[in-house]
Tab-separated table of C-alpha atoms (C1' of nucleotides) in Angstrom:
chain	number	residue	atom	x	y	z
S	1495	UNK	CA	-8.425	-4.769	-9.135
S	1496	UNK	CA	-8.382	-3.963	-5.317
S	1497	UNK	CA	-11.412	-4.440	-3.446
S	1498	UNK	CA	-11.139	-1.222	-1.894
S	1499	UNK	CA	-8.225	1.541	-1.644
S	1500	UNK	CA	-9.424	4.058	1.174
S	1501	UNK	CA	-9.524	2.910	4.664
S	1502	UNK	CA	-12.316	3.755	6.969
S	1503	UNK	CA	-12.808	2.702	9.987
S	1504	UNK	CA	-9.942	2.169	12.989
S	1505	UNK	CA	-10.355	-1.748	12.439
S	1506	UNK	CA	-10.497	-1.910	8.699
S	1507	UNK	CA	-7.235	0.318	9.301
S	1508	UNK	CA	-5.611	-2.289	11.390
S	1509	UNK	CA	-6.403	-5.185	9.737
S	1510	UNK	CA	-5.277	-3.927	6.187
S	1511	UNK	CA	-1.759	-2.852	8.162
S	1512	UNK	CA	-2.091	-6.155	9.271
S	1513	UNK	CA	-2.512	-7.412	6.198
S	1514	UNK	CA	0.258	-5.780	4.136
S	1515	UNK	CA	2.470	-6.639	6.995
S	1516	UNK	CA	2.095	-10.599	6.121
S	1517	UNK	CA	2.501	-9.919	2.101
S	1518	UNK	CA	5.565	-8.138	3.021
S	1519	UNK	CA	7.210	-10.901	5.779
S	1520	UNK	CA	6.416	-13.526	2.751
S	1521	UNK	CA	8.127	-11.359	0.042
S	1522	UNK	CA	10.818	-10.189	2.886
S	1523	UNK	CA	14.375	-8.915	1.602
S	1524	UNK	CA	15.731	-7.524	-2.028
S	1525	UNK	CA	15.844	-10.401	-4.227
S	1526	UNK	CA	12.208	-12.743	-3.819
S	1527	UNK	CA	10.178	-11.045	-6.170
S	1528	UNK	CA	13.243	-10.285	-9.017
S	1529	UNK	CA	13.542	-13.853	-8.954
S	1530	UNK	CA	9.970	-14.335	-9.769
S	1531	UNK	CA	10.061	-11.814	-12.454
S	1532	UNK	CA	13.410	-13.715	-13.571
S	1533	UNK	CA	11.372	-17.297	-13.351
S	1534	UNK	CA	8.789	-16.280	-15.534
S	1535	UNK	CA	10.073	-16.708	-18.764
S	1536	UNK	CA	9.973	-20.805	-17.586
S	1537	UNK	CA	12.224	-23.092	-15.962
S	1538	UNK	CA	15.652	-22.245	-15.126
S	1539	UNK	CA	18.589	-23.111	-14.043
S	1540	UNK	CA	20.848	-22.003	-10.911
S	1541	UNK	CA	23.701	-20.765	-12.973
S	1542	UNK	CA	21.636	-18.686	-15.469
S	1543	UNK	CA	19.188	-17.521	-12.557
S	1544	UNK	CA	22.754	-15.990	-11.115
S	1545	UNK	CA	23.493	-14.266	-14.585
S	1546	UNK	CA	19.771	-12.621	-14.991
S	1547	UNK	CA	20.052	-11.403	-11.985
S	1548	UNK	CA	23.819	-9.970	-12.259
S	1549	UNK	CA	24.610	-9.022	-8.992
S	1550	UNK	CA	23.163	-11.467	-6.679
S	1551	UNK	CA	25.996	-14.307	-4.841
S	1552	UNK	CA	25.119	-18.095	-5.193
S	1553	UNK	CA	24.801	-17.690	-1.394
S	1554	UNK	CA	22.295	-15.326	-1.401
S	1555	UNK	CA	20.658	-16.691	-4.422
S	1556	UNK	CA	20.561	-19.812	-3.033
S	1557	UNK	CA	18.963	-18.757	0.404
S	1558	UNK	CA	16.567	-17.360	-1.056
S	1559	UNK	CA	15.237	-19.489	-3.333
S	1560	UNK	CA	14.719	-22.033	-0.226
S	1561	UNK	CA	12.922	-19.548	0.969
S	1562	UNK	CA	10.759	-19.333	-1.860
S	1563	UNK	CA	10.331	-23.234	-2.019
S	1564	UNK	CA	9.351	-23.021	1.469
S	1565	UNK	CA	6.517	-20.581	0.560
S	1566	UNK	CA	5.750	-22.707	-2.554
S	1567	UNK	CA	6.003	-20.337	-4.480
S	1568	UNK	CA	8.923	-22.039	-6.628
S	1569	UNK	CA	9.545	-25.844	-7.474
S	1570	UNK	CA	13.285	-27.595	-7.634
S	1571	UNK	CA	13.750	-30.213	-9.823
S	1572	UNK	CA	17.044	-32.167	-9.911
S	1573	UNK	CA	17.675	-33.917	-13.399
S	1574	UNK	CA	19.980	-37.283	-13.858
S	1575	UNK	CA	22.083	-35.847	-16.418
S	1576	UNK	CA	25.699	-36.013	-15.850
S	1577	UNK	CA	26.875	-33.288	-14.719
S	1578	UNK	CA	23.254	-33.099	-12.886
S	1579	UNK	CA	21.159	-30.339	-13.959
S	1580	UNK	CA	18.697	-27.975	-11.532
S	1581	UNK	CA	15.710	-26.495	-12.412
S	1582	UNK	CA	13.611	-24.109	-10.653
S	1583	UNK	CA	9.963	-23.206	-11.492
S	1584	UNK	CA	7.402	-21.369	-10.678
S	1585	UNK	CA	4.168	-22.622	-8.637
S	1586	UNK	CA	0.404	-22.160	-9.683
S	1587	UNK	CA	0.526	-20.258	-6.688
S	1588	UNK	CA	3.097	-17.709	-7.514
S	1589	UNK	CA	0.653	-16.935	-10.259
S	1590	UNK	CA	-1.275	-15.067	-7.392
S	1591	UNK	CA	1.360	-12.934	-7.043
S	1592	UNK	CA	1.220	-11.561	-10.483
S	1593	UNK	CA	-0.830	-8.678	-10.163
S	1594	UNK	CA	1.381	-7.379	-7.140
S	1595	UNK	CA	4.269	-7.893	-9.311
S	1596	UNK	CA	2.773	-6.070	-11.907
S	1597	UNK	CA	1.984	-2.759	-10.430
S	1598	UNK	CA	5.446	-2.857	-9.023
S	1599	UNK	CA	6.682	-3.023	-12.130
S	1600	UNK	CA	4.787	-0.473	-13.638
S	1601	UNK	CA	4.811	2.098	-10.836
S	1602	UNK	CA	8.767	1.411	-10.642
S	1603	UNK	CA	8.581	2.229	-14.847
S	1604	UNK	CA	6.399	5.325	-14.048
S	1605	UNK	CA	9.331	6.386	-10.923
S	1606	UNK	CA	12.227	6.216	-13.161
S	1607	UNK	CA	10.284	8.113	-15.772
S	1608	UNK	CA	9.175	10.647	-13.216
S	1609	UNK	CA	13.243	11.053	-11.403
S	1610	UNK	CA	14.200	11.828	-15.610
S	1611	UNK	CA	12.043	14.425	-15.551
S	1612	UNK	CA	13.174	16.044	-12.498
S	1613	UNK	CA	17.113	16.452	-12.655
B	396	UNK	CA	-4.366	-3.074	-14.197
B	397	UNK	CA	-1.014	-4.312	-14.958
B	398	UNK	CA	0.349	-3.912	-18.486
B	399	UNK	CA	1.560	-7.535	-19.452
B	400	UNK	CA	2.219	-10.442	-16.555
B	401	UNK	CA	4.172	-12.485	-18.903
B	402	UNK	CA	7.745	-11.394	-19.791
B	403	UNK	CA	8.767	-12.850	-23.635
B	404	UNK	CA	12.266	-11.479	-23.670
B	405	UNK	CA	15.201	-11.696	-21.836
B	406	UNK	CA	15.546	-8.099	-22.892
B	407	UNK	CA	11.812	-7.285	-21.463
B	408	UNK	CA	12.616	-9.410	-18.629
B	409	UNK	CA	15.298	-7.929	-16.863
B	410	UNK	CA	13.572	-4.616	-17.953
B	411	UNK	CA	10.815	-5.802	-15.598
B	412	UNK	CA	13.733	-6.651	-12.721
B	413	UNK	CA	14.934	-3.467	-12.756
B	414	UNK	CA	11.777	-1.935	-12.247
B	415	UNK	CA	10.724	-3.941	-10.208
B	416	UNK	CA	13.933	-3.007	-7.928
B	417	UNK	CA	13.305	0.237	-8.335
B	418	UNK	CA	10.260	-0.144	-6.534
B	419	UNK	CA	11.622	-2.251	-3.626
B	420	UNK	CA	14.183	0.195	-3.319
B	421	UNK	CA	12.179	3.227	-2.725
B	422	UNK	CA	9.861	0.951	-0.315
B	423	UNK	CA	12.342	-0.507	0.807
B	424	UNK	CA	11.663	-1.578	4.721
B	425	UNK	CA	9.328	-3.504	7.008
B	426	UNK	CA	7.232	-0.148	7.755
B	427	UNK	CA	6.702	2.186	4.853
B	428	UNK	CA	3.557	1.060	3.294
B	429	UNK	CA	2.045	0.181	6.415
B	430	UNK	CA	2.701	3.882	7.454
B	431	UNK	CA	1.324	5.046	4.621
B	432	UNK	CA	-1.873	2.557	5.084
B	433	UNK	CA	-1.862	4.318	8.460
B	434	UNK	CA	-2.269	7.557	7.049
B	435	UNK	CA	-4.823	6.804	4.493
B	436	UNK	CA	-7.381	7.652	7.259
B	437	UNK	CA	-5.980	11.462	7.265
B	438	UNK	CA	-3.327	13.663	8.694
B	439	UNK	CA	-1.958	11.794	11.919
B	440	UNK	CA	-0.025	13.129	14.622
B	441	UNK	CA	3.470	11.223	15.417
B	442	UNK	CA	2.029	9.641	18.524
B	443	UNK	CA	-0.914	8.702	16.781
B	444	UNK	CA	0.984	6.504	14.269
B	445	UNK	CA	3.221	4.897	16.811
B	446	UNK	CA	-0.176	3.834	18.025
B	447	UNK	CA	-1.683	2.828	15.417
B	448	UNK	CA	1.284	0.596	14.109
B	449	UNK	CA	1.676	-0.694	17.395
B	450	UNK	CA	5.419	-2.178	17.771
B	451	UNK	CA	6.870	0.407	15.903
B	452	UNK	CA	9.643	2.379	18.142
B	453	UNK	CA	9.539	5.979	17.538
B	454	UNK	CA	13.358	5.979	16.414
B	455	UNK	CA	12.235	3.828	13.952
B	456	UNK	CA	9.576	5.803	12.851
B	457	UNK	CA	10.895	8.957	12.986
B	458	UNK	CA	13.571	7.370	10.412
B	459	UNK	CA	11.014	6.078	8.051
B	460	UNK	CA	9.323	9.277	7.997
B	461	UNK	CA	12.206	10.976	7.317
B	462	UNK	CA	12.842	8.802	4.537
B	463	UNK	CA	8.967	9.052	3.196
B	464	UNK	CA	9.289	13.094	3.116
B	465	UNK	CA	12.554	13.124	1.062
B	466	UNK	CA	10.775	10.717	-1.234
B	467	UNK	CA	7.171	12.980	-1.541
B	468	UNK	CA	4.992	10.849	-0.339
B	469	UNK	CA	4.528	12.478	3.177
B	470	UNK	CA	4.419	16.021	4.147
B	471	UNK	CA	5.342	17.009	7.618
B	472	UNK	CA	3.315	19.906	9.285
B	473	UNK	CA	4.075	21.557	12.869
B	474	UNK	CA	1.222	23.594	14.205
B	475	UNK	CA	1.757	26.478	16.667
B	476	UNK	CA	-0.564	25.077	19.315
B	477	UNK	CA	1.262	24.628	22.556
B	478	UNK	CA	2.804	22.108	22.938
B	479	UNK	CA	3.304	22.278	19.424
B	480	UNK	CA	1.547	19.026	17.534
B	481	UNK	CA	3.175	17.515	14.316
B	482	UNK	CA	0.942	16.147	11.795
B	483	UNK	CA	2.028	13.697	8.446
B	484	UNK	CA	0.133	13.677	5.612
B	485	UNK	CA	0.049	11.607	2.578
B	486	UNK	CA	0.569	13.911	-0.683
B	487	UNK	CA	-0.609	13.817	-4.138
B	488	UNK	CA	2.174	11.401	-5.662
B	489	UNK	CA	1.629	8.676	-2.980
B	490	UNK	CA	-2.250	8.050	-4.381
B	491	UNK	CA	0.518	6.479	-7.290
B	492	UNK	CA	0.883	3.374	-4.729
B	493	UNK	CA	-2.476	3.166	-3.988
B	494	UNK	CA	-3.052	0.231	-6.647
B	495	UNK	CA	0.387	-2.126	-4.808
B	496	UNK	CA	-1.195	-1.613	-1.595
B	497	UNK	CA	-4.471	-2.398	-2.330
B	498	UNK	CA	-2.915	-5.750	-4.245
B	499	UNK	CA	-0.462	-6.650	-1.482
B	500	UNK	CA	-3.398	-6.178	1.172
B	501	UNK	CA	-5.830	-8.573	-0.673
B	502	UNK	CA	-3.180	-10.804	-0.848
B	503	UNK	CA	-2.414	-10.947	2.230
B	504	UNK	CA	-5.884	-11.337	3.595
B	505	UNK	CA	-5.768	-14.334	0.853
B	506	UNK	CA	-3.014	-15.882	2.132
B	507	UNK	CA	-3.410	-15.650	5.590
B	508	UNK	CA	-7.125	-17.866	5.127
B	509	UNK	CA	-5.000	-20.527	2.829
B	510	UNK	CA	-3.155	-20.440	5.606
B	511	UNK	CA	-5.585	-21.171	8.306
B	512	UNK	CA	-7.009	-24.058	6.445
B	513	UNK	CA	-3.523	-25.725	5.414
B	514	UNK	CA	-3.241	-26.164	9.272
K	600	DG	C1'	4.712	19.958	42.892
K	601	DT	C1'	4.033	15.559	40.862
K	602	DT	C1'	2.389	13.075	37.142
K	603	DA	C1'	1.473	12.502	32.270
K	604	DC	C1'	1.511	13.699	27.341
K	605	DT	C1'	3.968	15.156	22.954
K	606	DG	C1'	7.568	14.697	19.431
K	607	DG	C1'	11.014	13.211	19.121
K	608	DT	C1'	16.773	12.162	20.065
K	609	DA	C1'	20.748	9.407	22.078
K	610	DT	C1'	23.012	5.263	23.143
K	611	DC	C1'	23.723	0.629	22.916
K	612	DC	C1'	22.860	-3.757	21.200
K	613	DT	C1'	21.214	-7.823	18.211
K	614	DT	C1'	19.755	-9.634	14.025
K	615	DT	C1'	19.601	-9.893	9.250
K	616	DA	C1'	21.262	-8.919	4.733
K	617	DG	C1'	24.716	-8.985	1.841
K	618	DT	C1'	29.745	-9.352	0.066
K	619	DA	C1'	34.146	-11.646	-0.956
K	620	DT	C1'	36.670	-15.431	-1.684
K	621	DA	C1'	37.666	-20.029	-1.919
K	622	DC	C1'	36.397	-24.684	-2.619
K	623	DT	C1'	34.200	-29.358	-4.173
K	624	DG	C1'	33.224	-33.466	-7.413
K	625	DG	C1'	31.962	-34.938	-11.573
K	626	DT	C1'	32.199	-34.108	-16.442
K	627	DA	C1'	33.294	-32.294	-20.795
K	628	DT	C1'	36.510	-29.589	-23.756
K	629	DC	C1'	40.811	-28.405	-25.708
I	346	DG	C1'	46.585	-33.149	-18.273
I	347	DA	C1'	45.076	-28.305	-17.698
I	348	DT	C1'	41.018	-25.647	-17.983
I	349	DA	C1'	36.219	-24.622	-17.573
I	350	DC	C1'	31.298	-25.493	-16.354
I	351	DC	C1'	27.652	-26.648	-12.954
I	352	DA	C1'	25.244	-26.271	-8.467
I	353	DG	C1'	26.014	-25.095	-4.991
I	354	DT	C1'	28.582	-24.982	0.262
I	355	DA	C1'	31.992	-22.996	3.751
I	356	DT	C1'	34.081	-19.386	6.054
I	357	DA	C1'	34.785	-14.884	7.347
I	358	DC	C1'	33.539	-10.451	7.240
I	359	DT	C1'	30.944	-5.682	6.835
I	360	DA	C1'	26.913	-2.938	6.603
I	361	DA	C1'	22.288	-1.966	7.328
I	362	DA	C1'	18.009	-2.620	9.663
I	363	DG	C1'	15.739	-2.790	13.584
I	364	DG	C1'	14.838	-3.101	18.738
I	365	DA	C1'	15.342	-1.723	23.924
I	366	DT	C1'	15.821	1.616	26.944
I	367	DA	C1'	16.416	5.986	28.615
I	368	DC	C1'	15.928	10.665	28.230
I	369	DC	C1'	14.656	15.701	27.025
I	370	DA	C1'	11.798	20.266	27.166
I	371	DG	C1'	7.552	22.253	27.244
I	372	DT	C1'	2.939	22.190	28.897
I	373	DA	C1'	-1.317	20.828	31.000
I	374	DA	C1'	-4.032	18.419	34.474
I	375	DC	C1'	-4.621	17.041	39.203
DNA sequence: GTTACTGGTATCCTTTAGTATACTGGTATC
DNA sequence: GATACCAGTATACTAAAGGATACCAGTAAC
């Protein structure tokens, strides 16, 4: 769990802006952490990547998951079958993002839930 | 803590995208949760924030507020003093994100020191 | 009476994100 | 031999996000 949820002190303030400012310029833009969530059922490929995630364009798709290599977050592996065949996979270190992902998911559950509710 | 990390169906999968959208959508944006880390410390006057957040421009923030009040997690407060003085304060339903933010600032403190010692 | 503070708004501009559409080369399928 | 699949790239465009700068009215301090 967190270390600690209520800020303090003026510093402590800054540097946890500071630091959700970084998390967020890593996991910049719409589509990073979908494709993690799409990536962890295992390896998979460009194509099917494109139809888990419905809407997104190969260019986009594509950009982004550079992106993600970049970070390491996500490994591309190019196999000699004919046609060739790409594979992308998550990282140990995307692991580390799996708590984030999780509350996400389950305060974006508890959201939809809560708009029902309303209207 | 998070319900389940691993997805085993593609039905539970993109289950977990869309909420997962959901969330990005309504926090959608390079300033809301630090705003809202801002005003963890207590009601803050508009000026205040624009301090505290530093490069912010108050356009910018006065959007973002806008856009935090229509979703509930800020309330907006003008006090008869003179000049009047505006204060924001975080409501009830945003202590809901208080588990994200404390993940996304621990991991950003973590990966800002793997940082520092990959270079 | 000039300067500074507050809580913004107005205008203009740049950058980034995202869409649409078409295309490629190699292969396998019908 | 036409069609379709794969893993993208190329080109052109639109929309949204964000930044820079200036400005306003009311008040208080000097």
């Amino acid at each position: 769990m967190p270390t600690e949820n209520i800020v303090h002190s003026p510093a402590a303030c800054k540097q946890s802006i500071a630091a959700v400012r970084d998390t967020l310029y890593v996991l910049s833009g719409k589509w990073k952490l979908p494709i993690i969530v799409a990536l962890s059922t295992g390896p998979t490929r460009f194509k099917d990547l494109q139809r888990t995630l419905e809407e997104i364009t190969p260019k986009i798709l594509s950009k982004e998951l550079k992106e993600l290599e970049l970070n390491e977050f996500v490994t591309r592996t190019v196999y000699a079958t004919s046609p060739v065949s790409v594979e992308y996979e998550l990282t140990k270190y995307s692991q580390s993002l799996q708590k984030i992902i999780g509350e996400m998911r389950d305060w974006g559950l508890q959201h939809r839930k809560r708009m029902m509710s309303k209207k």
